[in-house]
Coordinates of C-alpha atoms in Angstrom, one line a residue:
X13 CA 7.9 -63.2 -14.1
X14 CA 11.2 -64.2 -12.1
X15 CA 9.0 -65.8 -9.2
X16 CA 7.2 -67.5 -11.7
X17 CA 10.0 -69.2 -13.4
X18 CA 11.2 -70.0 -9.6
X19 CA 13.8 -67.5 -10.2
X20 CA 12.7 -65.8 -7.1
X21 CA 10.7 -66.7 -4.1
X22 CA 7.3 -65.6 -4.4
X23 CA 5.9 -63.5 -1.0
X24 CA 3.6 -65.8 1.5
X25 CA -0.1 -65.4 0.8
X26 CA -2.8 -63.7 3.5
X27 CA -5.4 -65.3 4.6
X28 CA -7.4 -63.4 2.4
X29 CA -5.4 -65.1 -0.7
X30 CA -4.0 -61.9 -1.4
X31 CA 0.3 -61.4 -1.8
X32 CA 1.9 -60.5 1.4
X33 CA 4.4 -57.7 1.2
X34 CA 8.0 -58.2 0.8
X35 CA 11.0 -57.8 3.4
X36 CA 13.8 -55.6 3.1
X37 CA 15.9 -58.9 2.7
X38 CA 13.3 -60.2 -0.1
X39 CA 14.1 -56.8 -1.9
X40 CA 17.5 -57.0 -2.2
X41 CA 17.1 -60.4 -3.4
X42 CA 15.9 -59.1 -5.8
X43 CA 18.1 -55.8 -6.5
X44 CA 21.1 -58.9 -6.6
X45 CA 19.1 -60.8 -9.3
X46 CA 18.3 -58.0 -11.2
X47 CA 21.8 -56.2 -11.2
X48 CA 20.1 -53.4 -9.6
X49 CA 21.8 -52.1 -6.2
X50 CA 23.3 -49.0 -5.5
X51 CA 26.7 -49.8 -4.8
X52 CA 30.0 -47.9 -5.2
X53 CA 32.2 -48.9 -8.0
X54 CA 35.8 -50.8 -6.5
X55 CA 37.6 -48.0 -8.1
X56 CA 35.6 -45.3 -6.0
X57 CA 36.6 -44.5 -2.8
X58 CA 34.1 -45.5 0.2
X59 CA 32.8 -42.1 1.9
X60 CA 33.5 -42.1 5.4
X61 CA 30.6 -39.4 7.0
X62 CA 30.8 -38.2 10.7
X63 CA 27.8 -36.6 12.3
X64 CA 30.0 -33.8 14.6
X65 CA 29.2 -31.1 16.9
X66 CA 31.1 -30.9 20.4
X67 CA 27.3 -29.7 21.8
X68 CA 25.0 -32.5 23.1
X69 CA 21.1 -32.1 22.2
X70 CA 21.4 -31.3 18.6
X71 CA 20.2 -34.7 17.3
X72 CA 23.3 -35.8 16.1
X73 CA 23.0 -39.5 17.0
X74 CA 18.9 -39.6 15.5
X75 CA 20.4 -38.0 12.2
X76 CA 23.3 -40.3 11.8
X77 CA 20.4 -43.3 12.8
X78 CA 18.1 -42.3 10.4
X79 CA 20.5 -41.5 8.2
X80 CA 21.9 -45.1 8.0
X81 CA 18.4 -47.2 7.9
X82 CA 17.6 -44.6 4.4
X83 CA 20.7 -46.1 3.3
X84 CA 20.2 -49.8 4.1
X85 CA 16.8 -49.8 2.4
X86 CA 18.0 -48.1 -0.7
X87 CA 20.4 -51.2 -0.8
X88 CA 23.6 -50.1 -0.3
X89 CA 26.1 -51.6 2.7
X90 CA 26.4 -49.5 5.8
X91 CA 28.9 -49.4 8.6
X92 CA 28.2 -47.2 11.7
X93 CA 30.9 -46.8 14.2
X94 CA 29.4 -45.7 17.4
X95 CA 32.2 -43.7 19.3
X96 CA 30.1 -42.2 21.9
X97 CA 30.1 -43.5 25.6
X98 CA 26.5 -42.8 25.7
X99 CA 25.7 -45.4 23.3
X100 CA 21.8 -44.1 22.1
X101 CA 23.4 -45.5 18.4
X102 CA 24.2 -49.1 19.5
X103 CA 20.9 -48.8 21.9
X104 CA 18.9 -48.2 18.4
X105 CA 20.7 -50.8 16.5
X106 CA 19.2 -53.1 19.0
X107 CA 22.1 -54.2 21.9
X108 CA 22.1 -52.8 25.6
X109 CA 25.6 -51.6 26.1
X110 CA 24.8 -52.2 29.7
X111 CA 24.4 -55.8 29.7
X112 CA 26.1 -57.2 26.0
X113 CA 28.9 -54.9 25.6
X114 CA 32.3 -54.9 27.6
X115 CA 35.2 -52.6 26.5
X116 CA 36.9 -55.1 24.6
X117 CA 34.0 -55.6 22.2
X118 CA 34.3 -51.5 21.4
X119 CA 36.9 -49.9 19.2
X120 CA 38.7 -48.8 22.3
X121 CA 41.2 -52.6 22.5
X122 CA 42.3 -51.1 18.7
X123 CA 42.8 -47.6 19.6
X124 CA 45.1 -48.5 22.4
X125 CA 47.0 -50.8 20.4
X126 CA 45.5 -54.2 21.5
X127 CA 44.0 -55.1 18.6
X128 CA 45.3 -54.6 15.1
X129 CA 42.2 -55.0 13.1
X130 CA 38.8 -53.4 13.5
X131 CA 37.0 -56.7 12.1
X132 CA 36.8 -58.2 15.8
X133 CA 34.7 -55.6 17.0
X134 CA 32.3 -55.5 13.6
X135 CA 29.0 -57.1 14.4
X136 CA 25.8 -57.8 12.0
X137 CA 22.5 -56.1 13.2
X138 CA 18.7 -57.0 12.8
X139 CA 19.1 -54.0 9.6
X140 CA 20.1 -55.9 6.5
X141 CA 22.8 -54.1 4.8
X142 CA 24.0 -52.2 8.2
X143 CA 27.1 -53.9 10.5
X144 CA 27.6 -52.3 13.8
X145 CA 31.1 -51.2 15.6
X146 CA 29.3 -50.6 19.1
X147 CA 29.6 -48.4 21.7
X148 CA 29.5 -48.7 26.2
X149 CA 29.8 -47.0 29.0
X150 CA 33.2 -48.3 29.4
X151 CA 34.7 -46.7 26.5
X152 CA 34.7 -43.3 28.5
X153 CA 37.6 -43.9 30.0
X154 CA 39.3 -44.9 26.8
X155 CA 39.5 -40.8 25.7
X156 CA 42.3 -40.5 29.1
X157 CA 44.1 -43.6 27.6
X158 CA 44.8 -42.5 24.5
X159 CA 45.8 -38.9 25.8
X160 CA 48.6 -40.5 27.5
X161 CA 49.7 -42.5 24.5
X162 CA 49.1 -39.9 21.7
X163 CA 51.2 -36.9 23.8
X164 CA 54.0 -35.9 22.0
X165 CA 52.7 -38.1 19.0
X166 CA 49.9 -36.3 17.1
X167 CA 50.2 -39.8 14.7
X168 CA 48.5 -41.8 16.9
X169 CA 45.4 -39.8 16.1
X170 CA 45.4 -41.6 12.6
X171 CA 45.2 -44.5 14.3
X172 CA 41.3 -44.9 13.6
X173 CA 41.7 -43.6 10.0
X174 CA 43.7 -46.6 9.4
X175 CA 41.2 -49.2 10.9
X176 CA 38.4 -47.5 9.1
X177 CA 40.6 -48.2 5.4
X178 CA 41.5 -51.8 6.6
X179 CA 37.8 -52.5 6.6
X180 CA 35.7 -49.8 4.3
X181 CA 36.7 -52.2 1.1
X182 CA 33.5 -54.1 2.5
X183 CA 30.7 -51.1 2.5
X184 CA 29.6 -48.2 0.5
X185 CA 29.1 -45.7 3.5
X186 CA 30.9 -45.7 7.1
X187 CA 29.1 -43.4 9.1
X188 CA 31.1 -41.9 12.7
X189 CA 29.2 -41.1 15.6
X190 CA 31.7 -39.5 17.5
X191 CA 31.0 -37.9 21.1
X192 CA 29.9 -34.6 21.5
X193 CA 33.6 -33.1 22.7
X194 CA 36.2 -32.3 20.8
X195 CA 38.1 -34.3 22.8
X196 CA 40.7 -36.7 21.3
X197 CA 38.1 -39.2 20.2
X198 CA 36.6 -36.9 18.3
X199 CA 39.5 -35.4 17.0
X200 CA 40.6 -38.3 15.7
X201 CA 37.0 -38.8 13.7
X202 CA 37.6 -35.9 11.8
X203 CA 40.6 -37.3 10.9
X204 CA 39.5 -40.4 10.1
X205 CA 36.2 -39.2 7.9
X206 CA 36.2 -37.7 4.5
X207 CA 33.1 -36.3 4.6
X208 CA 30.9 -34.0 7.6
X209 CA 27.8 -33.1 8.6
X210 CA 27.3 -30.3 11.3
X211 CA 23.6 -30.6 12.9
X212 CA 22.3 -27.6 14.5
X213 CA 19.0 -26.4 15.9
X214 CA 17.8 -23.2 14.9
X215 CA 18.9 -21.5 18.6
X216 CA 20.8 -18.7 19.9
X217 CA 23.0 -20.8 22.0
X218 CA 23.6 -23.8 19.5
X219 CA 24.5 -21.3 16.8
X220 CA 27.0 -19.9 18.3
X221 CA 28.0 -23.0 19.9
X222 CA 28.5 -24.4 16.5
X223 CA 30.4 -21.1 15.3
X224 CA 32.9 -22.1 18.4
X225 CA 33.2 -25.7 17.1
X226 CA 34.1 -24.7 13.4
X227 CA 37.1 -22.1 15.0
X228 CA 38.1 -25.0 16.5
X229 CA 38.0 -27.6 13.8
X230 CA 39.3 -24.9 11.8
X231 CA 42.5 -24.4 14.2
X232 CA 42.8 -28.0 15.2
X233 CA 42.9 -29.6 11.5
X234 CA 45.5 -26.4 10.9
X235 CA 47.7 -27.7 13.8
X236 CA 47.1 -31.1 12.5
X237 CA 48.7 -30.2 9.2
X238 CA 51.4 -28.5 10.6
X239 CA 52.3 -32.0 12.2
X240 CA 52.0 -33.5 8.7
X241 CA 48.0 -34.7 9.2
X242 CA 46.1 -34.3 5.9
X243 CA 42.4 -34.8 6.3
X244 CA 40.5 -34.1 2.8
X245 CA 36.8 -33.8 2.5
X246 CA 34.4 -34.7 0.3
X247 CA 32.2 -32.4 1.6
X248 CA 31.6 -30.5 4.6
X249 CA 27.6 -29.6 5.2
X250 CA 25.5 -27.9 8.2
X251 CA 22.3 -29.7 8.6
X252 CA 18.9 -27.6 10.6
X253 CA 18.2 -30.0 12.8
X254 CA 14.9 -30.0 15.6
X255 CA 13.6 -26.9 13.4
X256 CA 10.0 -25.3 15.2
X257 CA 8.4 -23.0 12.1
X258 CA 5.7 -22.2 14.5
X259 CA 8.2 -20.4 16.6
X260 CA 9.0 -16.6 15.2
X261 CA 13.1 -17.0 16.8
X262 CA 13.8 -20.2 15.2
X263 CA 12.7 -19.0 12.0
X264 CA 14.5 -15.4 12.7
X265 CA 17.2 -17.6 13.3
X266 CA 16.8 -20.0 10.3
X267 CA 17.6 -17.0 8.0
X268 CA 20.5 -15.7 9.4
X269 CA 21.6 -19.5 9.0
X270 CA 21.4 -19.5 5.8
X271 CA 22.9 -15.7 5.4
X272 CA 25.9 -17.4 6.9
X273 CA 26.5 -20.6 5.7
X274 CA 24.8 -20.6 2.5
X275 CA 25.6 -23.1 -0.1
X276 CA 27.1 -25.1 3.3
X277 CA 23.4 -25.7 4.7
X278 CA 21.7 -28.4 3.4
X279 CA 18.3 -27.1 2.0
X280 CA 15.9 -29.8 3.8
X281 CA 15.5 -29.3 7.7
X282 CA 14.5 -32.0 10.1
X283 CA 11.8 -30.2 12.2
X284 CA 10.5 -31.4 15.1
X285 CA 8.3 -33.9 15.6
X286 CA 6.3 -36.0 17.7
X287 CA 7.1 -38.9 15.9
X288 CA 10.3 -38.7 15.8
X289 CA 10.3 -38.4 20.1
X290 CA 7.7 -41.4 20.4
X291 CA 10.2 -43.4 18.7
X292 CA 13.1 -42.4 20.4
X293 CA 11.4 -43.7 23.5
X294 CA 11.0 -47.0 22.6
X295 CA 15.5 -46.8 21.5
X296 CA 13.9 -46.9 17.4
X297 CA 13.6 -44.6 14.4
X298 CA 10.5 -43.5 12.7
X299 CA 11.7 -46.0 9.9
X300 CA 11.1 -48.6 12.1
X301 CA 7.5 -47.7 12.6
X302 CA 4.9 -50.0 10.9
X303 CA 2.3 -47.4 11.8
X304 CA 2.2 -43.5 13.1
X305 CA 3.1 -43.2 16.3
X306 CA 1.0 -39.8 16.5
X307 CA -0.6 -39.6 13.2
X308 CA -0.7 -40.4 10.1
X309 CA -0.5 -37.0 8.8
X310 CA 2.3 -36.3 11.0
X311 CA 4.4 -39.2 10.2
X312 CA 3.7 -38.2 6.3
X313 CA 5.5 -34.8 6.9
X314 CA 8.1 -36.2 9.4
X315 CA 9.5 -38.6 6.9
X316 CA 9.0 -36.3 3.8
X317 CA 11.9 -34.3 5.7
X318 CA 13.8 -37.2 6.8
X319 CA 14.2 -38.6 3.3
X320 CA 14.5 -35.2 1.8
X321 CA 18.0 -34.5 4.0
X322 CA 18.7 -38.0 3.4
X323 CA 18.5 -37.4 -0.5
X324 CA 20.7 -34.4 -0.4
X325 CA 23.3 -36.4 1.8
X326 CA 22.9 -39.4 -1.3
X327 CA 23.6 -37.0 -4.1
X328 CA 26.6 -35.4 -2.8
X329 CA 28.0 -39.1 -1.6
X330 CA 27.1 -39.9 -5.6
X331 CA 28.9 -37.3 -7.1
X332 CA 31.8 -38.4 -5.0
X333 CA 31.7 -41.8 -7.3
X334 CA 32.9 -41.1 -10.7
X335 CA 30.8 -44.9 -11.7
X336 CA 27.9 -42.8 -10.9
X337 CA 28.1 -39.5 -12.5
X338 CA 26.6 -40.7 -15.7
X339 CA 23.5 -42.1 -14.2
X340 CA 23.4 -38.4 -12.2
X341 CA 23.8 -36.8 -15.1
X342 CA 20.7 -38.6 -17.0
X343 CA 18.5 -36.7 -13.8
X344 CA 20.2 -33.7 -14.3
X345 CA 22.3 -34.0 -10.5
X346 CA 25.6 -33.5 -11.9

């Protein structure tokens, strides 16, 4: 009826005659027109969600990636902050760090002082709804920098925090990629977020290497306070990430998991799948795919556990926006 009364623009017709589909921009057209996107109230604090874990290999940066595009097409405004020299996340968002990004266009000019605004380094990406703070090889060196400065001046490490509130007023969701060290970069994403998620695969040696890694969060957010640091949490989850079912020790393990962090581990795994490989090789997401990369089958199952994690991560962002506990509470979510 809107596209009729030239209200909206009406999709391009096939050469069949039939309606083409519409485009994620098209869409929130019309979620504007109609009143209908997700957004945060002003009055609600934007949630500010870093994927950690100090082990490499756990599929932190595919989580936070995926977990960014299921935002964008549910229509609310994302900002991802890629703090890891490896870049994969700025890779998928479509720029090669090697060739378009120099040091001064990552955050490192505002961690060490030179820039006092985050908005220089913010930069649209081909995703409607998701702006990109990108990530290079150069920023390695940036984690020896600030040790220098922030020696003998544990406030320093709230120096991202502060960046990420001088431009959150302008998104719904900040999501941190931080490196997998706790090294000062990282430190200072836990600082800076209000909200985790801890990925783990279901083996021996990333268990316990995630059971190291919450001692140490645990000890280095207690020195933190002691030094008048406050980080608050929204919520703190473990997500099963590159789960096997077809292999008797990850599922032995997948138990005990759950034994130990109970109502901590988010109930939907992301087990692993072909699809979700194939599409890291070409630097995409299965989002991204306009057709199944293995099969269609496959691709069914491997997004009916990517949105289902995604989902849980929505509903405990929701419930952090008072606007939106009425609507949660008409579904029976609050």
């Amino acid at each position: 009826m809107a596209e009729a009364e030239g209200k909206l623009p009406a999709p391009e017709r096939l050469d069949s005659g039939r309606r083409g589909g519409y485009s994620l921009e098209a869409i929130n057209r019309m979620r504007d027109h109609f009143g209908t996107r997700p957004w945060r109230a002003a009055s609600d604090e934007p949630v500010i969600l870093s994927f950690s874990n100090f082990k490499g290999g756990v599929g932190k940066s595919s989580l936070a990636c995926h977990c960014a595009q299921y935002f964008a097409i549910l229509g609310y405004r994302v900002l991802v902050v890629d703090l890891d020299s490896q870049a994969s996340t700025t890779t998928v968002f479509g720029f090669n760090p090697d060739l378009q990004i120099a040091q001064k266009d990552t955050i490192a000019p505002y961690l060490l002082g030179q820039q006092h605004s985050l908005h220089y380094a913010i930069r649209s990406t081909y995703w409607p709804g998701i702006d990109l703070i990108p990530s290079a090889l150069h920023f390695y060196g940036t984690e020896y920098e600030l040790a220098a400065q922030v020696s003998g001046n544990l406030e320093l490490l709230e120096t991202l925090r502060a960046g990420i509130d001088g431009v959150a007023g302008d998104y719904d969701l900040i999501i941190l990629d931080p490196p997998p060290a706790l090294g000062l970069v990282s430190i200072s994403a836990l600082v800076a977020a209000n909200a985790l998620v801890i990925p783990v695969p279901p083996a021996n040696i990333d268990f316990a290497s995630t059971a190291h890694f919450l001692g140490m969060v645990i000890d280095t957010l207690s020195t933190l306070r002691g030094q008048g640091l406050e980080p608050h949490y929204k919520f703190v989850r473990v997500a099963l990430s590159k789960f096997d079912e077809r292999k008797s020790t990850q599922t032995a393990i997948v138990e005990m998991m759950r034994q130990v962090f109970g109502d901590y581990l988010l109930s939907t795994p992301v087990k692993d799948s072909a699809e979700i490989d194939n599409a890291s090789a070409r630097f995409e997401t299965v989002y991204e795919q306009p057709v199944a990369l293995t099969s269609r089958e496959v691709k069914r199952r491997c997004l009916a556990y990517l949105n289902g994690i995604n989902r849980e991560i929505e509903i405990l962002i929701r419930r952090s926006w008072p606007s939106h506990h009425e609507a949660l509470r008409k579904i029976g979510l609050m």
